Amino acid sequence: MVLPMNTIPSTLGPHVACIMDGNGRWAKRRGLPRTEGHTAGEENLAEVVRIAASRGVAHLTVFGFSTENWVRPKAEVRHILSLHKRLFGRIEELNANNVRINWIGRPFDEPGARTPAFVQRAIRQAIADTASNTGMVLTVAFDYGSRAELLRAAQLIIAESNGDAIISPATMQSHLYSPELPDVDVLIRTSGESRISNFLLWQIANAKIYFTERSWPDLGATEIDAALALINK
Ligand code: IPE
Ligand code: IPE
Ligand code: MG
């Protein structure tokens, strides 16, 4: 399976990455089931996309679902999957904001990949339906883990060689899931956790990091502006 090739435009604005954490705790504080927190989180992502686009962010990369998250209760996983279908289905809004969709994660046809067919279809459709937009690129990490990405890059370099593999920063970069993605300028993690959780380990080498106590469903312009302000400090 080959995804449409994304020609990511020259990046004028910054690359912001988000570990969208705290949906469960947000719901618990309100006496709601965890699934309601994920629903609120997906809605807030739409808001964060609008804010980031309005601030001239060139790339917004968000952690939607990790290779480690499959162990969660089945009903919760099902709910999160359906929310990704909803997210990738927001074509009108994405087009209205000139946002192009991109995806990183374990390639659908490779061993170990777990993205179900209905989410695969939603991802392919969203990429195709937003391909001509020229503004911000929204990359959704789904079935994504950075160690898997890096190990695969090294393995591909070796497999493509005749025993003379060159493992260098340039060859590693060109074998990442989305080689065109620039380095991250600032990484935001919500909900008071100060962990990286296997997200974009290669791409955050020189990133600023903004940890906030706010849960993902409550993240707004104030925190985004504070994170952006870190970039040139
Ligand atoms: C983030 O919120 C969403 C995903 C990891 C899919 P959590 O579900 O991790 O929320 P908490 O951390 O339990 O509050
Ligand atoms: C990280 O959040 C993954 C996503 C946001 C998709 P988790 O809530 O799964 O992270 P840990 O396990 O607490 O580090
Ligand atoms: Mg969490």
Coordinates of N, CA and C and ligand atoms in Angstrom, one line a residue:
M1 N 0.8 -1.2 0.0 CA 0.0 0.0 0.0 C 0.9 1.2 0.0
V2 N 0.7 2.1 -0.9 CA 1.4 3.4 -1.0 C 0.5 4.5 -0.7
L3 N 0.8 5.4 0.3 CA 0.0 6.5 0.5 C 0.4 7.6 -0.5
P4 N -0.6 8.5 -0.8 CA -0.2 9.6 -1.7 C 1.0 10.4 -1.2
M5 N 1.9 10.6 -2.0 CA 3.1 11.3 -1.6 C 2.8 12.7 -1.2
N6 N 3.2 13.1 0.0 CA 2.9 14.4 0.5 C 4.1 15.3 0.2
T7 N 3.8 16.4 -0.6 CA 4.9 17.3 -0.8 C 4.7 18.5 0.2
I8 N 5.3 18.4 1.3 CA 5.1 19.3 2.4 C 5.8 20.6 2.0
P9 N 5.1 21.8 2.1 CA 5.7 23.0 1.6 C 6.8 23.5 2.4
S10 N 7.6 24.4 1.9 CA 8.7 25.0 2.6 C 8.1 25.6 3.9
T11 N 8.7 25.4 5.0 CA 8.1 25.8 6.3 C 8.6 27.1 6.7
L12 N 7.6 28.1 6.7 CA 8.0 29.4 7.2 C 7.8 29.5 8.7
G13 N 6.7 28.9 9.2 CA 6.3 29.0 10.6 C 6.9 27.8 11.4
P14 N 6.7 27.8 12.7 CA 7.3 26.8 13.5 C 6.5 25.4 13.4
H15 N 7.2 24.4 13.9 CA 6.6 23.1 14.1 C 6.3 22.9 15.6
V16 N 5.0 22.7 15.9 CA 4.6 22.5 17.2 C 4.1 21.1 17.3
A17 N 4.5 20.4 18.4 CA 4.0 19.0 18.6 C 3.3 18.9 19.9
C18 N 2.3 18.1 20.0 CA 1.5 18.0 21.2 C 1.3 16.5 21.7
I19 N 1.6 16.3 22.9 CA 1.2 15.0 23.5 C -0.1 15.3 24.3
M20 N -1.2 14.9 23.7 CA -2.5 15.3 24.1 C -2.9 14.4 25.3
D21 N -2.6 14.8 26.5 CA -2.8 13.9 27.7 C -3.8 14.5 28.6
G22 N -4.4 13.6 29.4 CA -5.3 14.0 30.5 C -6.8 14.0 30.2
N23 N -7.2 13.3 29.1 CA -8.6 13.2 28.8 C -9.4 12.4 29.8
G24 N -8.8 11.4 30.3 CA -9.4 10.5 31.3 C -9.6 11.3 32.6
R25 N -8.6 12.0 33.1 CA -8.7 12.7 34.3 C -9.7 13.9 34.2
W26 N -9.7 14.5 33.0 CA -10.7 15.6 32.8 C -12.1 15.1 33.0
A27 N -12.4 13.9 32.5 CA -13.7 13.3 32.6 C -14.0 12.9 34.0
K28 N -13.0 12.3 34.7 CA -13.2 11.8 36.0 C -13.5 13.0 37.0
R29 N -12.9 14.1 36.8 CA -13.1 15.3 37.7 C -14.6 15.7 37.5
R30 N -15.2 15.4 36.4 CA -16.6 15.8 36.1 C -17.5 14.7 36.4
G31 N -17.1 13.6 36.9 CA -17.9 12.4 37.2 C -18.4 11.8 35.9
L32 N -17.7 11.9 34.8 CA -18.1 11.4 33.5 C -17.2 10.1 33.2
P33 N -17.7 9.3 32.3 CA -16.8 8.2 31.8 C -15.6 8.7 31.0
R34 N -14.5 7.9 31.0 CA -13.3 8.4 30.3 C -13.6 8.7 28.9
T35 N -14.5 7.9 28.3 CA -14.8 8.1 26.9 C -15.3 9.6 26.6
E36 N -16.0 10.2 27.5 CA -16.4 11.6 27.4 C -15.2 12.5 27.3
G37 N -14.2 12.1 28.1 CA -13.0 12.9 28.0 C -12.3 12.9 26.6
H38 N -12.3 11.7 26.1 CA -11.7 11.6 24.7 C -12.6 12.4 23.7
T39 N -13.9 12.3 23.8 CA -14.8 13.1 22.9 C -14.4 14.6 23.0
A40 N -14.3 15.0 24.3 CA -14.0 16.5 24.5 C -12.6 16.8 24.0
G41 N -11.7 15.8 24.1 CA -10.3 16.0 23.6 C -10.3 16.1 22.1
E42 N -11.1 15.3 21.4 CA -11.2 15.4 19.9 C -11.8 16.8 19.5
E43 N -12.8 17.2 20.2 CA -13.4 18.5 19.9 C -12.3 19.6 20.1
N44 N -11.6 19.5 21.2 CA -10.6 20.6 21.5 C -9.5 20.6 20.4
L45 N -9.2 19.4 19.9 CA -8.1 19.4 18.9 C -8.6 20.3 17.7
A46 N -9.9 20.2 17.3 CA -10.3 21.0 16.2 C -10.1 22.5 16.5
E47 N -10.3 22.9 17.8 CA -10.1 24.3 18.3 C -8.6 24.6 18.2
V48 N -7.7 23.7 18.7 CA -6.3 23.9 18.7 C -5.8 24.1 17.3
V49 N -6.3 23.3 16.3 CA -6.0 23.4 14.9 C -6.2 24.8 14.4
R50 N -7.4 25.3 14.8 CA -7.8 26.7 14.3 C -6.8 27.7 14.9
I51 N -6.5 27.6 16.2 CA -5.7 28.6 16.9 C -4.3 28.5 16.3
A52 N -3.7 27.3 16.1 CA -2.4 27.1 15.6 C -2.3 27.7 14.2
A53 N -3.3 27.4 13.4 CA -3.3 27.9 12.0 C -3.3 29.4 12.0
S54 N -4.1 30.0 12.9 CA -4.2 31.5 13.0 C -2.9 32.1 13.5
R55 N -2.1 31.4 14.1 CA -0.8 31.9 14.6 C 0.4 31.7 13.6
G56 N 0.0 31.1 12.5 CA 1.1 30.9 11.5 C 2.0 29.7 11.7
V57 N 1.4 28.7 12.5 CA 2.2 27.5 12.7 C 2.2 26.7 11.4
A58 N 3.4 26.3 11.0 CA 3.5 25.6 9.7 C 3.2 24.1 9.8
H59 N 3.6 23.5 11.0 CA 3.3 22.1 11.2 C 2.8 21.9 12.6
L60 N 1.7 21.2 12.8 CA 1.2 20.8 14.1 C 1.1 19.3 14.0
T61 N 1.9 18.7 14.9 CA 1.9 17.2 15.0 C 1.4 16.7 16.3
V62 N 0.4 15.9 16.3 CA -0.3 15.5 17.5 C -0.3 14.0 17.8
F63 N -0.1 13.6 19.0 CA -0.1 12.2 19.4 C -1.5 11.7 19.6
G64 N -2.1 11.0 18.7 CA -3.4 10.6 18.8 C -3.6 9.2 19.5
F65 N -2.7 8.3 19.2 CA -2.8 6.9 19.7 C -1.4 6.3 19.5
S66 N -0.9 5.7 20.6 CA 0.4 5.2 20.6 C 0.4 3.7 20.4
T67 N 1.6 3.1 20.0 CA 1.8 1.7 19.9 C 1.5 1.0 21.3
E68 N 1.7 1.8 22.4 CA 1.5 1.3 23.7 C 0.0 1.3 24.2
N69 N -0.8 2.1 23.5 CA -2.2 2.4 24.0 C -3.1 1.2 23.6
W70 N -2.7 0.2 22.8 CA -3.6 -0.9 22.5 C -4.0 -1.7 23.7
V71 N -3.2 -1.6 24.8 CA -3.6 -2.5 25.9 C -4.7 -1.9 26.7
R72 N -5.2 -0.7 26.4 CA -6.3 -0.1 27.1 C -7.6 -1.0 27.0
P73 N -8.6 -0.8 27.8 CA -9.8 -1.6 27.7 C -10.4 -1.5 26.3
K74 N -10.9 -2.6 25.8 CA -11.5 -2.7 24.4 C -12.4 -1.6 24.1
A75 N -13.4 -1.3 25.0 CA -14.4 -0.3 24.8 C -13.8 1.1 24.6
E76 N -12.8 1.4 25.4 CA -12.1 2.7 25.3 C -11.4 2.8 24.0
V77 N -10.7 1.7 23.6 CA -10.0 1.7 22.3 C -10.9 1.9 21.2
R78 N -12.1 1.2 21.2 CA -13.1 1.4 20.2 C -13.5 2.8 20.1
H79 N -13.8 3.4 21.2 CA -14.2 4.8 21.2 C -13.2 5.7 20.6
I80 N -11.9 5.5 21.0 CA -10.8 6.4 20.5 C -10.7 6.2 19.0
L81 N -10.9 5.0 18.5 CA -10.8 4.7 17.1 C -11.9 5.5 16.3
S82 N -13.1 5.4 16.9 CA -14.2 6.1 16.2 C -14.0 7.6 16.2
L83 N -13.3 8.1 17.3 CA -13.0 9.6 17.3 C -12.0 9.9 16.2
H84 N -11.1 9.0 15.9 CA -10.1 9.3 14.8 C -10.8 9.3 13.5
K85 N -11.8 8.5 13.3 CA -12.6 8.5 12.1 C -13.3 9.9 12.0
R86 N -13.8 10.4 13.1 CA -14.5 11.7 13.1 C -13.5 12.8 12.8
L87 N -12.3 12.7 13.5 CA -11.2 13.7 13.2 C -10.8 13.8 11.8
F88 N -10.6 12.6 11.2 CA -10.1 12.6 9.8 C -11.3 12.9 8.8
G89 N -12.5 12.9 9.4 CA -13.7 13.2 8.6 C -14.0 14.7 8.6
R90 N -13.3 15.5 9.3 CA -13.6 17.0 9.4 C -13.1 17.8 8.2
I91 N -13.4 17.2 7.0 CA -12.7 17.8 5.8 C -13.1 19.2 5.5
E92 N -14.4 19.5 5.7 CA -14.9 20.9 5.4 C -14.1 21.9 6.3
E93 N -14.0 21.6 7.6 CA -13.3 22.5 8.5 C -11.8 22.6 8.1
L94 N -11.2 21.5 7.8 CA -9.8 21.5 7.4 C -9.6 22.3 6.2
N95 N -10.5 22.1 5.2 CA -10.3 22.9 4.0 C -10.6 24.4 4.2
A96 N -11.5 24.7 5.1 CA -11.8 26.1 5.4 C -10.6 26.8 6.1
N97 N -9.8 26.0 6.8 CA -8.6 26.5 7.4 C -7.3 26.3 6.6
N98 N -7.5 25.7 5.4 CA -6.4 25.5 4.5 C -5.4 24.5 5.1
V99 N -5.9 23.6 5.9 CA -5.0 22.6 6.6 C -4.9 21.3 5.8
R100 N -3.6 20.8 5.7 CA -3.4 19.6 5.0 C -3.1 18.5 6.0
I101 N -3.8 17.3 5.8 CA -3.6 16.2 6.7 C -2.4 15.3 6.3
N102 N -1.7 14.9 7.3 CA -0.6 13.9 7.1 C -0.8 12.9 8.3
W103 N -0.2 11.8 8.1 CA -0.3 10.7 9.2 C 1.1 10.1 9.4
I104 N 1.5 9.8 10.6 CA 2.6 8.9 10.9 C 2.2 7.8 11.8
G105 N 2.8 6.6 11.6 CA 2.5 5.5 12.4 C 3.0 4.3 11.7
R106 N 2.8 3.1 12.3 CA 3.3 1.8 11.6 C 2.6 1.6 10.3
P107 N 3.3 1.6 9.2 CA 2.7 1.5 7.9 C 1.8 0.3 7.8
F108 N 0.6 0.5 7.2 CA -0.5 -0.4 7.3 C -0.1 -1.8 6.9
D109 N 0.8 -1.9 5.9 CA 1.1 -3.2 5.3 C 2.3 -3.9 5.9
E110 N 2.8 -3.3 7.0 CA 4.0 -3.9 7.6 C 3.7 -4.7 8.9
P111 N 4.5 -5.7 9.2 CA 4.2 -6.6 10.3 C 4.1 -5.7 11.6
G112 N 3.1 -6.1 12.5 CA 3.0 -5.4 13.7 C 2.0 -4.2 13.7
A113 N 1.7 -3.7 12.4 CA 0.8 -2.6 12.3 C -0.6 -3.0 12.8
R114 N -1.3 -2.1 13.4 CA -2.6 -2.4 14.0 C -3.8 -1.5 13.6
T115 N -3.5 -0.5 12.8 CA -4.6 0.4 12.4 C -5.7 -0.4 11.7
P116 N -6.9 -0.4 12.2 CA -8.0 -1.1 11.5 C -8.4 -0.5 10.2
A117 N -9.0 -1.3 9.3 CA -9.3 -0.9 8.0 C -10.1 0.4 7.9
F118 N -11.1 0.5 8.8 CA -12.0 1.7 8.7 C -11.2 3.0 9.0
V119 N -10.2 2.9 9.9 CA -9.4 4.1 10.2 C -8.4 4.3 9.1
Q120 N -7.8 3.2 8.5 CA -7.0 3.4 7.3 C -7.7 4.2 6.2
R121 N -9.0 3.8 6.0 CA -9.7 4.4 4.9 C -9.9 5.9 5.2
A122 N -10.2 6.2 6.5 CA -10.4 7.6 6.9 C -9.1 8.4 6.7
I123 N -8.0 7.8 7.0 CA -6.7 8.5 6.9 C -6.4 8.8 5.4
R124 N -6.6 7.7 4.6 CA -6.3 7.9 3.1 C -7.2 9.0 2.5
Q125 N -8.5 8.9 2.9 CA -9.5 9.9 2.4 C -9.1 11.3 2.8
A126 N -8.8 11.5 4.1 CA -8.4 12.8 4.6 C -7.2 13.4 3.9
I127 N -6.2 12.5 3.7 CA -5.0 13.0 3.0 C -5.3 13.4 1.6
A128 N -6.1 12.6 0.9 CA -6.5 12.9 -0.5 C -7.3 14.2 -0.6
D129 N -8.3 14.3 0.4 CA -9.3 15.4 0.3 C -8.7 16.8 0.7
T130 N -7.5 16.8 1.4 CA -6.9 18.0 1.8 C -5.6 18.3 1.1
A131 N -5.3 17.4 0.1 CA -3.9 17.4 -0.5 C -3.6 18.8 -1.2
S132 N -4.6 19.5 -1.6 CA -4.3 20.7 -2.3 C -4.2 22.0 -1.4
N133 N -4.5 21.8 -0.1 CA -4.4 22.9 0.8 C -2.9 23.3 1.0
T134 N -2.7 24.6 1.2 CA -1.3 25.1 1.2 C -0.9 25.7 2.5
G135 N -1.8 25.6 3.5 CA -1.4 26.2 4.8 C -0.8 25.2 5.8
M136 N -1.2 25.2 7.0 CA -0.6 24.3 8.0 C -0.8 22.8 7.7
V137 N 0.3 22.1 8.0 CA 0.2 20.6 7.9 C -0.1 20.0 9.3
L138 N -1.3 19.3 9.4 CA -1.6 18.6 10.6 C -1.2 17.2 10.5
T139 N -0.2 16.8 11.2 CA 0.2 15.4 11.2 C -0.3 14.7 12.4
V140 N -1.1 13.6 12.2 CA -1.7 12.9 13.3 C -0.9 11.6 13.5
A141 N -0.3 11.4 14.7 CA 0.4 10.1 15.0 C -0.6 9.1 15.5
F142 N -0.8 8.1 14.8 CA -1.8 7.0 15.2 C -1.1 5.7 15.0
D143 N -1.2 4.8 16.0 CA -0.4 3.6 16.0 C 1.1 3.9 15.8
Y144 N 1.4 5.0 16.5 CA 2.8 5.5 16.4 C 3.6 5.3 17.7
G145 N 4.9 4.9 17.5 CA 5.8 4.8 18.6 C 7.2 5.2 18.0
S146 N 7.9 6.0 18.7 CA 9.2 6.6 18.1 C 10.2 5.5 18.0
R147 N 10.3 4.6 19.0 CA 11.3 3.5 18.9 C 11.1 2.6 17.7
A148 N 9.8 2.3 17.4 CA 9.5 1.5 16.2 C 9.9 2.3 15.0
E149 N 9.6 3.6 14.9 CA 10.0 4.4 13.8 C 11.5 4.3 13.5
L150 N 12.3 4.5 14.6 CA 13.8 4.6 14.5 C 14.4 3.2 14.1
L151 N 13.9 2.2 14.8 CA 14.4 0.8 14.5 C 14.1 0.5 13.0
R152 N 12.9 0.8 12.5 CA 12.5 0.5 11.1 C 13.4 1.3 10.2
A153 N 13.7 2.6 10.5 CA 14.6 3.4 9.7 C 15.9 2.7 9.5
A154 N 16.5 2.3 10.6 CA 17.8 1.6 10.6 C 17.8 0.3 9.8
Q155 N 16.7 -0.4 10.1 CA 16.5 -1.7 9.4 C 16.4 -1.6 7.9
L156 N 15.6 -0.5 7.5 CA 15.4 -0.3 6.0 C 16.8 0.1 5.4
I157 N 17.5 1.0 6.0 CA 18.8 1.4 5.5 C 19.7 0.2 5.2
I158 N 19.7 -0.7 6.2 CA 20.5 -1.9 6.1 C 20.0 -2.9 5.0
A159 N 18.6 -3.0 4.9 CA 18.0 -3.9 4.0 C 18.2 -3.4 2.5
E160 N 18.3 -2.1 2.4 CA 18.4 -1.5 1.0 C 19.9 -1.5 0.5
S161 N 20.8 -1.8 1.4 CA 22.2 -1.8 1.1 C 22.7 -3.1 0.7
N162 N 23.9 -3.1 0.1 CA 24.6 -4.4 -0.2 C 25.7 -4.6 0.8
G163 N 25.4 -4.5 2.0 CA 26.4 -4.7 3.1 C 27.3 -3.5 3.3
D164 N 26.9 -2.4 2.6 CA 27.7 -1.1 2.8 C 26.7 0.0 3.3
A165 N 25.8 -0.3 4.2 CA 24.9 0.6 4.8 C 25.5 1.8 5.4
I166 N 25.0 3.0 5.0 CA 25.5 4.2 5.7 C 24.4 4.7 6.6
I167 N 24.7 4.6 7.9 CA 23.7 5.1 8.9 C 24.2 6.4 9.4
S168 N 23.6 7.4 8.9 CA 24.0 8.8 9.2 C 22.7 9.6 9.5
P169 N 22.9 10.8 10.1 CA 21.7 11.6 10.3 C 20.8 11.8 9.1
A170 N 21.5 12.0 7.9 CA 20.7 12.2 6.7 C 19.9 11.0 6.3
T171 N 20.6 9.8 6.3 CA 19.9 8.6 5.9 C 18.8 8.2 6.9
M172 N 19.1 8.4 8.2 CA 18.0 8.2 9.2 C 16.8 9.0 8.9
Q173 N 17.0 10.3 8.7 CA 15.9 11.3 8.5 C 15.1 10.8 7.2
S174 N 15.8 10.4 6.2 CA 15.1 10.1 5.0 C 14.4 8.7 5.0
H175 N 14.6 8.0 6.1 CA 13.8 6.7 6.3 C 12.8 6.8 7.4
L176 N 12.5 8.0 7.9 CA 11.5 8.2 8.9 C 10.1 8.0 8.2
Y177 N 9.0 7.9 9.0 CA 7.7 7.7 8.4 C 7.4 8.9 7.5
S178 N 7.7 10.1 7.9 CA 7.4 11.3 7.1 C 8.7 12.1 7.1
P179 N 9.6 11.7 6.1 CA 10.9 12.4 6.1 C 10.9 13.9 6.0
E180 N 9.8 14.4 5.4 CA 9.7 15.8 5.1 C 9.4 16.6 6.4
L181 N 9.0 16.0 7.4 CA 8.6 16.7 8.6 C 9.9 17.4 9.2
P182 N 9.9 18.7 9.4 CA 11.1 19.3 10.0 C 11.2 19.0 11.5
D183 N 12.3 19.4 12.0 CA 12.5 19.2 13.5 C 11.4 20.0 14.2
V184 N 11.1 19.5 15.4 CA 10.1 20.2 16.2 C 10.7 21.4 16.9
D185 N 10.0 22.5 16.9 CA 10.4 23.7 17.6 C 10.0 23.7 19.1
V186 N 8.7 23.3 19.3 CA 8.3 23.2 20.7 C 7.3 22.1 20.9
L187 N 7.5 21.3 21.9 CA 6.7 20.2 22.3 C 5.8 20.5 23.5
I188 N 4.5 20.4 23.4 CA 3.6 20.7 24.5 C 3.1 19.4 25.0
R189 N 3.2 19.2 26.4 CA 2.5 18.1 27.0 C 1.6 18.6 28.1
T190 N 0.3 18.1 28.0 CA -0.7 18.6 28.9 C -0.8 17.7 30.1
S191 N -1.6 18.1 31.1 CA -2.0 17.3 32.2 C -1.0 17.0 33.3
G192 N 0.1 17.8 33.3 CA 1.0 17.7 34.4 C 2.0 16.6 34.4
E193 N 2.0 15.8 33.3 CA 3.0 14.8 33.2 C 4.2 15.3 32.5
S194 N 5.4 15.0 33.0 CA 6.6 15.5 32.3 C 7.4 14.3 31.8
R195 N 6.7 13.6 30.8 CA 7.3 12.5 30.2 C 7.2 12.7 28.6
I196 N 8.1 12.0 27.9 CA 8.0 12.1 26.4 C 7.2 10.9 25.9
S197 N 7.1 9.8 26.6 CA 6.2 8.7 26.2 C 6.4 8.2 24.7
N198 N 7.7 8.1 24.3 CA 8.0 7.5 23.0 C 7.5 8.3 21.8
F199 N 7.5 9.6 22.0 CA 7.0 10.5 20.9 C 8.1 11.2 20.2
L200 N 8.3 11.1 18.9 CA 9.1 11.9 18.1 C 10.5 12.1 18.6
L201 N 11.1 11.0 19.1 CA 12.4 11.1 19.8 C 13.5 11.7 18.9
W202 N 13.5 11.4 17.6 CA 14.5 12.0 16.7 C 14.2 13.5 16.4
Q203 N 12.9 13.7 16.2 CA 12.5 15.1 15.8 C 12.6 16.1 16.9
I204 N 12.6 15.7 18.1 CA 12.6 16.7 19.2 C 14.0 17.0 19.8
A205 N 15.0 16.6 19.0 CA 16.4 16.7 19.5 C 16.7 18.1 20.0
N206 N 16.2 19.1 19.4 CA 16.5 20.5 19.7 C 15.3 21.3 20.2
A207 N 14.2 20.6 20.5 CA 12.9 21.3 20.8 C 12.9 21.9 22.2
K208 N 12.2 23.0 22.3 CA 11.8 23.5 23.7 C 10.7 22.6 24.1
I209 N 10.5 22.5 25.4 CA 9.4 21.7 25.9 C 8.5 22.5 26.9
Y210 N 7.2 22.4 26.7 CA 6.3 23.2 27.5 C 5.3 22.2 28.2
F211 N 5.5 22.0 29.5 CA 4.6 21.2 30.2 C 3.6 22.1 30.9
T212 N 2.3 21.7 30.9 CA 1.3 22.4 31.5 C 0.4 21.5 32.3
E213 N -0.1 22.0 33.4 CA -1.1 21.3 34.3 C -2.4 21.1 33.6
R214 N -2.7 21.9 32.6 CA -4.0 21.9 32.0 C -4.3 20.5 31.3
S215 N -5.5 20.0 31.4 CA -5.8 18.8 30.6 C -6.0 19.1 29.2
W216 N -5.8 18.1 28.3 CA -5.9 18.4 26.9 C -7.3 19.1 26.5
P217 N -8.4 18.6 27.0 CA -9.7 19.2 26.6 C -9.8 20.7 26.9
D218 N -8.9 21.2 27.9 CA -9.0 22.6 28.3 C -7.9 23.4 27.7
L219 N -7.0 22.8 26.9 CA -5.9 23.6 26.4 C -6.4 24.6 25.4
G220 N -5.9 25.9 25.6 CA -6.4 27.0 24.7 C -5.3 27.9 24.3
A221 N -5.7 29.0 23.7 CA -4.8 30.0 23.1 C -3.7 30.5 24.1
T222 N -4.1 30.6 25.4 CA -3.1 31.2 26.4 C -1.9 30.3 26.4
E223 N -2.1 28.9 26.5 CA -1.0 28.0 26.7 C -0.3 27.9 25.3
I224 N -1.0 27.9 24.2 CA -0.4 27.8 22.9 C 0.6 29.0 22.7
D225 N 0.1 30.2 23.1 CA 0.9 31.4 22.9 C 2.2 31.3 23.8
A226 N 2.0 30.8 25.0 CA 3.1 30.7 26.0 C 4.1 29.7 25.4
A227 N 3.6 28.6 24.8 CA 4.6 27.6 24.3 C 5.3 28.2 23.1
L228 N 4.6 28.9 22.2 CA 5.2 29.6 21.0 C 6.3 30.6 21.5
A229 N 6.0 31.2 22.6 CA 6.9 32.3 23.1 C 8.2 31.7 23.5
L230 N 8.2 30.4 23.9 CA 9.5 29.7 24.3 C 10.5 29.6 23.1
I231 N 10.0 29.5 21.9 CA 10.8 29.1 20.8 C 12.0 29.9 20.6
N232 N 11.9 31.2 20.7 CA 13.1 32.0 20.4 C 13.8 32.5 21.7
K233 N 13.4 31.9 22.8 CA 14.0 32.4 24.1 C 15.4 31.8 24.2
Ligands
IPE1 C1 -4.9 11.0 26.4 O1 -5.6 11.0 27.6 C2 -5.5 10.3 25.3 C3 -4.8 9.1 24.8 C4 -3.7 8.6 25.3 C5 -5.4 8.3 23.7 P1 -5.6 9.8 28.6 O2 -6.6 8.8 28.2 O3 -4.2 9.3 28.7 O4 -6.0 10.5 29.9 P2 -5.4 10.3 31.4 O5 -3.9 10.4 31.3 O6 -5.8 8.9 31.8 O7 -6.0 11.4 32.2
IPE2 C1 0.7 9.5 25.5 O1 -0.2 9.5 26.5 C2 0.1 9.0 24.2 C3 -0.9 9.8 23.6 C4 -1.2 11.0 24.0 C5 -1.6 9.3 22.5 P1 -0.4 8.3 27.6 O2 -1.4 8.7 28.6 O3 -0.6 7.0 26.9 O4 1.1 8.3 28.1 P2 1.7 7.6 29.4 O5 1.5 6.1 29.3 O6 1.0 8.2 30.6 O7 3.2 8.0 29.4
MG3 MG -2.6 9.7 29.9

